[in-house]
Coordinates of C-alpha atoms in Angstrom, one line a residue:
X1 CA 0.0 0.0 0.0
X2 CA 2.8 2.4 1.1
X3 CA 4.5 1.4 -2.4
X4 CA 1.3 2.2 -4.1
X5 CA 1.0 5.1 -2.5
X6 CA 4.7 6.5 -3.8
X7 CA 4.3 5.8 -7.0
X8 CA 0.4 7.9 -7.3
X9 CA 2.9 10.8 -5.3
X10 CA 5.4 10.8 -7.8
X11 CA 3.4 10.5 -10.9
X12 CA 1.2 13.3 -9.3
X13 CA 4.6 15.5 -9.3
X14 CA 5.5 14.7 -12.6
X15 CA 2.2 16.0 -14.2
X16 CA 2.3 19.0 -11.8
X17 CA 5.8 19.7 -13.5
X18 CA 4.4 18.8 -17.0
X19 CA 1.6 21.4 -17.1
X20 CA 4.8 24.5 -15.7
X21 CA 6.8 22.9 -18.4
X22 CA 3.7 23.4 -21.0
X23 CA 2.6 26.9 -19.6
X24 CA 6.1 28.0 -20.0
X25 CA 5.5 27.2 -24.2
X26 CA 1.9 27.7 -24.6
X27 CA 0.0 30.3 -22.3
X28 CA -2.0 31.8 -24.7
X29 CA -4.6 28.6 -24.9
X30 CA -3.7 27.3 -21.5
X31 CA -7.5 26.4 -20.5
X32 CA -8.3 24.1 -18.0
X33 CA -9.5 21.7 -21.0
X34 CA -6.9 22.2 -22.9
X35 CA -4.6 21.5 -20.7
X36 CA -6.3 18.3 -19.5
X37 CA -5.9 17.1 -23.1
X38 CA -2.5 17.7 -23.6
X39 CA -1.4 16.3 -21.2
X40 CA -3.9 13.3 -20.7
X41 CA -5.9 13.9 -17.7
X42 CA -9.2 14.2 -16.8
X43 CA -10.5 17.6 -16.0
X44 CA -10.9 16.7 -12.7
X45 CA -7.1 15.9 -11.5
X46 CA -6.1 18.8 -13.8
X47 CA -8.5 21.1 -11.9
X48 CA -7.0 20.0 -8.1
X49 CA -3.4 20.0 -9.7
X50 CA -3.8 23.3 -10.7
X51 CA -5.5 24.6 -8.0
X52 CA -2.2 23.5 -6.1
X53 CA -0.1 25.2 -8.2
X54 CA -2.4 28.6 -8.0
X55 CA -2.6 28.3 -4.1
X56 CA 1.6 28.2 -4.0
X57 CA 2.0 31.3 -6.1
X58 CA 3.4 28.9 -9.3
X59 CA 0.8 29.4 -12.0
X60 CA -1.8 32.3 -12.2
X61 CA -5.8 31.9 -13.6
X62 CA -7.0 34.8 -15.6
X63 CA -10.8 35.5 -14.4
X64 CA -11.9 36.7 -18.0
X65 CA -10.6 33.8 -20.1
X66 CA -9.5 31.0 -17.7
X67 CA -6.0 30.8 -19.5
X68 CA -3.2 29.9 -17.0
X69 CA -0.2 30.7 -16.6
X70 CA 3.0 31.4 -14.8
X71 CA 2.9 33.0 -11.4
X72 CA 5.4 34.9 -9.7
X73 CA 6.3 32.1 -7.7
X74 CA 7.1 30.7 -10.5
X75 CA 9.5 33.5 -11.6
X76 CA 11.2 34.3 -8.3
X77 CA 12.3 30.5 -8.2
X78 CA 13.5 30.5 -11.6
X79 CA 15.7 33.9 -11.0
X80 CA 17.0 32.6 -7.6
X81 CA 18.2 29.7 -9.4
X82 CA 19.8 31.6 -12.1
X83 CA 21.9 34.3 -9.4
X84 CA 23.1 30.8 -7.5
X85 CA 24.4 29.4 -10.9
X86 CA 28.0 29.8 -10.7
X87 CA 28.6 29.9 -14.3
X88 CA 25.9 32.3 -14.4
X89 CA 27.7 34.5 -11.8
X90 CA 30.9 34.1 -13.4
X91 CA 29.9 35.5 -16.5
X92 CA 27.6 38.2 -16.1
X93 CA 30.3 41.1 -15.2
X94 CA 32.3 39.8 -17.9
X95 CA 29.3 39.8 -20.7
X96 CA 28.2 43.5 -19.6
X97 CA 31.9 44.6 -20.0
X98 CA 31.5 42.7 -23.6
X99 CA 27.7 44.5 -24.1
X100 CA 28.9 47.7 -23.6
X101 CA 32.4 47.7 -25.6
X102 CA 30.3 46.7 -28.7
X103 CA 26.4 47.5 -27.9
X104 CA 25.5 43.9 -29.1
X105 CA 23.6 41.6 -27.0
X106 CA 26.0 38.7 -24.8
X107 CA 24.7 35.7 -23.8
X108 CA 26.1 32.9 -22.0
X109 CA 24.7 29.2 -23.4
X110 CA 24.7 25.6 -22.1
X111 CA 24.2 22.4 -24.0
X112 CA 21.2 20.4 -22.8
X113 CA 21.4 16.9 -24.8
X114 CA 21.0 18.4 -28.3
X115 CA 19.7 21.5 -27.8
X116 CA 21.0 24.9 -26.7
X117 CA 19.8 26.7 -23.4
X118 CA 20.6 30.5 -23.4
X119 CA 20.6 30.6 -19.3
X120 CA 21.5 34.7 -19.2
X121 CA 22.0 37.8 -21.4
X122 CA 23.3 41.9 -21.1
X123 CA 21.2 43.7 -24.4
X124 CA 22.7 46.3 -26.0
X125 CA 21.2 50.0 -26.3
X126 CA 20.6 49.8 -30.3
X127 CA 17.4 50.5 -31.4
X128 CA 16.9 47.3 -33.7
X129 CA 18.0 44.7 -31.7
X130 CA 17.0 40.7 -31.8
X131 CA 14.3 39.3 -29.5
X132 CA 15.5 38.3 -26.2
X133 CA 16.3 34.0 -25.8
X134 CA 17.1 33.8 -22.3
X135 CA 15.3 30.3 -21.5
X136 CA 14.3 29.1 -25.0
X137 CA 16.2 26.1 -26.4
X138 CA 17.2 25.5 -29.8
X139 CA 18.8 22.6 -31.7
X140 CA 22.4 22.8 -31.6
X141 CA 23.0 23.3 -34.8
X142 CA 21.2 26.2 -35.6
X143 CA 23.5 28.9 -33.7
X144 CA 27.3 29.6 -33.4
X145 CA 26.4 28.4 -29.4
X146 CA 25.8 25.2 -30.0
X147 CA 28.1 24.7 -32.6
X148 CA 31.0 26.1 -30.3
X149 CA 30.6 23.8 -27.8
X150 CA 29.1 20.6 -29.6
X151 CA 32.8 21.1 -32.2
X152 CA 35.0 20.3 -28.7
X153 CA 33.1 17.5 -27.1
X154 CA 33.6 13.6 -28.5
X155 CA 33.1 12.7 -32.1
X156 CA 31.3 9.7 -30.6
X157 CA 28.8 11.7 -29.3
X158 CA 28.6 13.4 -32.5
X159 CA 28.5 10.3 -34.3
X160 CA 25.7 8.9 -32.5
X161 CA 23.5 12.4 -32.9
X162 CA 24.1 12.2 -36.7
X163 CA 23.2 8.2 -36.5
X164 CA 20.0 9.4 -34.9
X165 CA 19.1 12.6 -36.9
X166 CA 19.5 10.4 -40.0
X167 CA 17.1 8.0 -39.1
X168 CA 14.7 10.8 -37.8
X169 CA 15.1 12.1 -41.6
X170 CA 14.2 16.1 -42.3
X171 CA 16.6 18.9 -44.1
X172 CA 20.1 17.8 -42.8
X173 CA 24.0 17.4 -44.2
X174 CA 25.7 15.6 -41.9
X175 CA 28.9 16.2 -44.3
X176 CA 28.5 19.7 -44.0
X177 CA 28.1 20.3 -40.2
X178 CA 31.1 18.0 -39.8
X179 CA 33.1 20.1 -41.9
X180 CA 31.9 23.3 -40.3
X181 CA 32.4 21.4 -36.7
X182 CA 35.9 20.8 -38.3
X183 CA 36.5 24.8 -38.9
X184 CA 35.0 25.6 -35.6
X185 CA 38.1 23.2 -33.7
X186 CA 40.8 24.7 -35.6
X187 CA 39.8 28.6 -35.4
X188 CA 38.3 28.3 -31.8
X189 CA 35.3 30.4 -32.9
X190 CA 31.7 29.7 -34.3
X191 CA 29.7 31.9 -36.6
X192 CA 26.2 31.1 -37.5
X193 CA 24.1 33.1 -40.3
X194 CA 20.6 32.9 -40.1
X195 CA 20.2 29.9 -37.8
X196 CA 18.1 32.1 -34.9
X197 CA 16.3 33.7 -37.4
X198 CA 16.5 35.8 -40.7
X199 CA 18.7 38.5 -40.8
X200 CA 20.5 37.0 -37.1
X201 CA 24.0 36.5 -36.9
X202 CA 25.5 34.6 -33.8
X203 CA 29.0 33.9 -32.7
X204 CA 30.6 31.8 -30.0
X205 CA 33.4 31.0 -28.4
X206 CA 33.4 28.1 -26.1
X207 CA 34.3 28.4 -22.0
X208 CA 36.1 24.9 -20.1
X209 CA 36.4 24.3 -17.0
X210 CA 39.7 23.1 -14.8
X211 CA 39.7 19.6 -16.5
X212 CA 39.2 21.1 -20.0
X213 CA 35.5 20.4 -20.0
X214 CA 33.8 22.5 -22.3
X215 CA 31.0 24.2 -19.9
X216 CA 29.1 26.6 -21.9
X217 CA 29.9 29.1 -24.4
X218 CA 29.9 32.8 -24.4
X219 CA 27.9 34.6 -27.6
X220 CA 26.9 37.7 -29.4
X221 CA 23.9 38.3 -31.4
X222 CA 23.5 40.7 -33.7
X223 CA 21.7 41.8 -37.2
X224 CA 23.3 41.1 -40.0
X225 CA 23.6 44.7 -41.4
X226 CA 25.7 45.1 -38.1
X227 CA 27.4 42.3 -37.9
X228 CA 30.3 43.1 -41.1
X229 CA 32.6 40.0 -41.8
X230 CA 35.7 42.8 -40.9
X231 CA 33.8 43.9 -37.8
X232 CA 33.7 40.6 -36.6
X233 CA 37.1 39.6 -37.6
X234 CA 38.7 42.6 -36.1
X235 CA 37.0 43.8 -33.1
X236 CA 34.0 40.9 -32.1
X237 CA 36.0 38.0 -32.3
X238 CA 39.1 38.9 -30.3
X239 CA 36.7 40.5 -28.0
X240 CA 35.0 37.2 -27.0
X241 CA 37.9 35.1 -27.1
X242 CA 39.5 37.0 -24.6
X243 CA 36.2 37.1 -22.7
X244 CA 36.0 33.4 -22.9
X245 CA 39.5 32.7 -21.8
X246 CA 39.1 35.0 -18.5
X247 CA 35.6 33.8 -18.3
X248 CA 37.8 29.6 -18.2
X249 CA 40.3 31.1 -15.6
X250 CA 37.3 31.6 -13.1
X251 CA 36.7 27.8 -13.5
X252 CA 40.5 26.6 -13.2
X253 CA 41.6 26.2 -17.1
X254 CA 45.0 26.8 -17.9
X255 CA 45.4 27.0 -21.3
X256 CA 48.8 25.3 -22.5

């Protein structure tokens, strides 16, 4: 009974974490039926689960429309966790140093499986700038991030991605991103056109820790109208680099 009893609790947390993971993607239709759809519950359970998360502060019912969302609660936990991330911590004074030398936007990224997280980010002061990404994901492939950091780690682990994408089918060269993962090992930087969106240029240069572990990788977005191939060369590139390799220090890397 007491086993039984572990497993409803547990499966009860799970679908209490699915519906913040779905509000966090889809608030604008986040109705109480909808929501019991998705995510395969009856409208009952969904009605108590959310009621939980309302009464902690987590997820927030408009009157008008009954579309949920995120609550402050929500928010505040997400930001504490960010300020007690060490990389996070780490970074920050050096990508504000880097936002305002070149009044482009800085992030600092994380690999998550095959995807990109973009954990934190200084804007720039411009008056066309790109959206903000700081906690969307994208494939790894599609941005100078993910590209930086994937180009370092084992070609097993790329091997195995490309096995599966291939299988998966869709638009995809796996002879091309090897040869731009090639590029991106011997230069030490990543540049991505496009990837993030039209018009988007993104470049990254990758941050290890004190075993050599490639940890995240520090980035500048920009449009492409500011982003000049000699601009990058010349002043962006050395920039980050040199951000990077301070940002390393911080964790123990000695470069040899």
């Amino acid at each position: 009974m007491t086993r039984e009893k572990s497993s409803y609790a547990v499966q009860t947390v799970e679908k209490a974490l699915d519906i913040l993971e779905t509000l966090t993607d889809e608030s604008r239709h986040a109705t109480l039926p909808y929501l019991a759809e998705k995510l395969d519950l009856s409208r009952n359970k969904a009605f108590r689960l959310l009621a939980t998360l309302e009464s902690k502060g987590l997820v927030e019912r408009d009157e008008t429309s009954g579309v949920y969302r995120l609550g402050i609660s929500s928010v505040e936990l997400a930001q504490r966790l960010l300020n007690s991330t060490s990389l996070i911590r780490h970074a920050h004074p050096i990508m504000e140093r880097l936002a305002r030398k070149h009044d482009e936007a800085v992030y600092i990224a994380v690999l998550k499986g095959d995807e990109v997280l973009f954990l934190d980010m200084v804007d720039c002061e411009q008056a066309i700038k790109t959206a903000p990404l700081v906690g969307r994901r994208f494939p790894f492939f599609s941005n100078a991030a993910g590209k930086a950091i994937r180009a370092l780690e084992s070609t097993d682990l790329l091997d195995r991605f490309l096995k599966k994408r291939g299988r998966n089918g869709g638009p995809f060269d796996p002879a091309a991103l090897q040869q731009e993962l090639k590029a991106v090992r011997e230069h030490g930087v990543a540049v991505d056109f496009d990837g993030l969106g039209e018009g988007i240029v993104s470049v990254a240069v990758a941050v290890r820790d004190y075993a050599g572990k490639v940890i995240g990788a520090l980035t500048m977005l920009g449009p492409s109208f500011r982003m000049m191939a000699s601009r990058m060369e010349n002043e962006i590139i050395p920039s980050l680099r040199e951000g990077a390799e301070i940002l390393s220090m911080k964790f123990g890397y000695a470069k040899l």
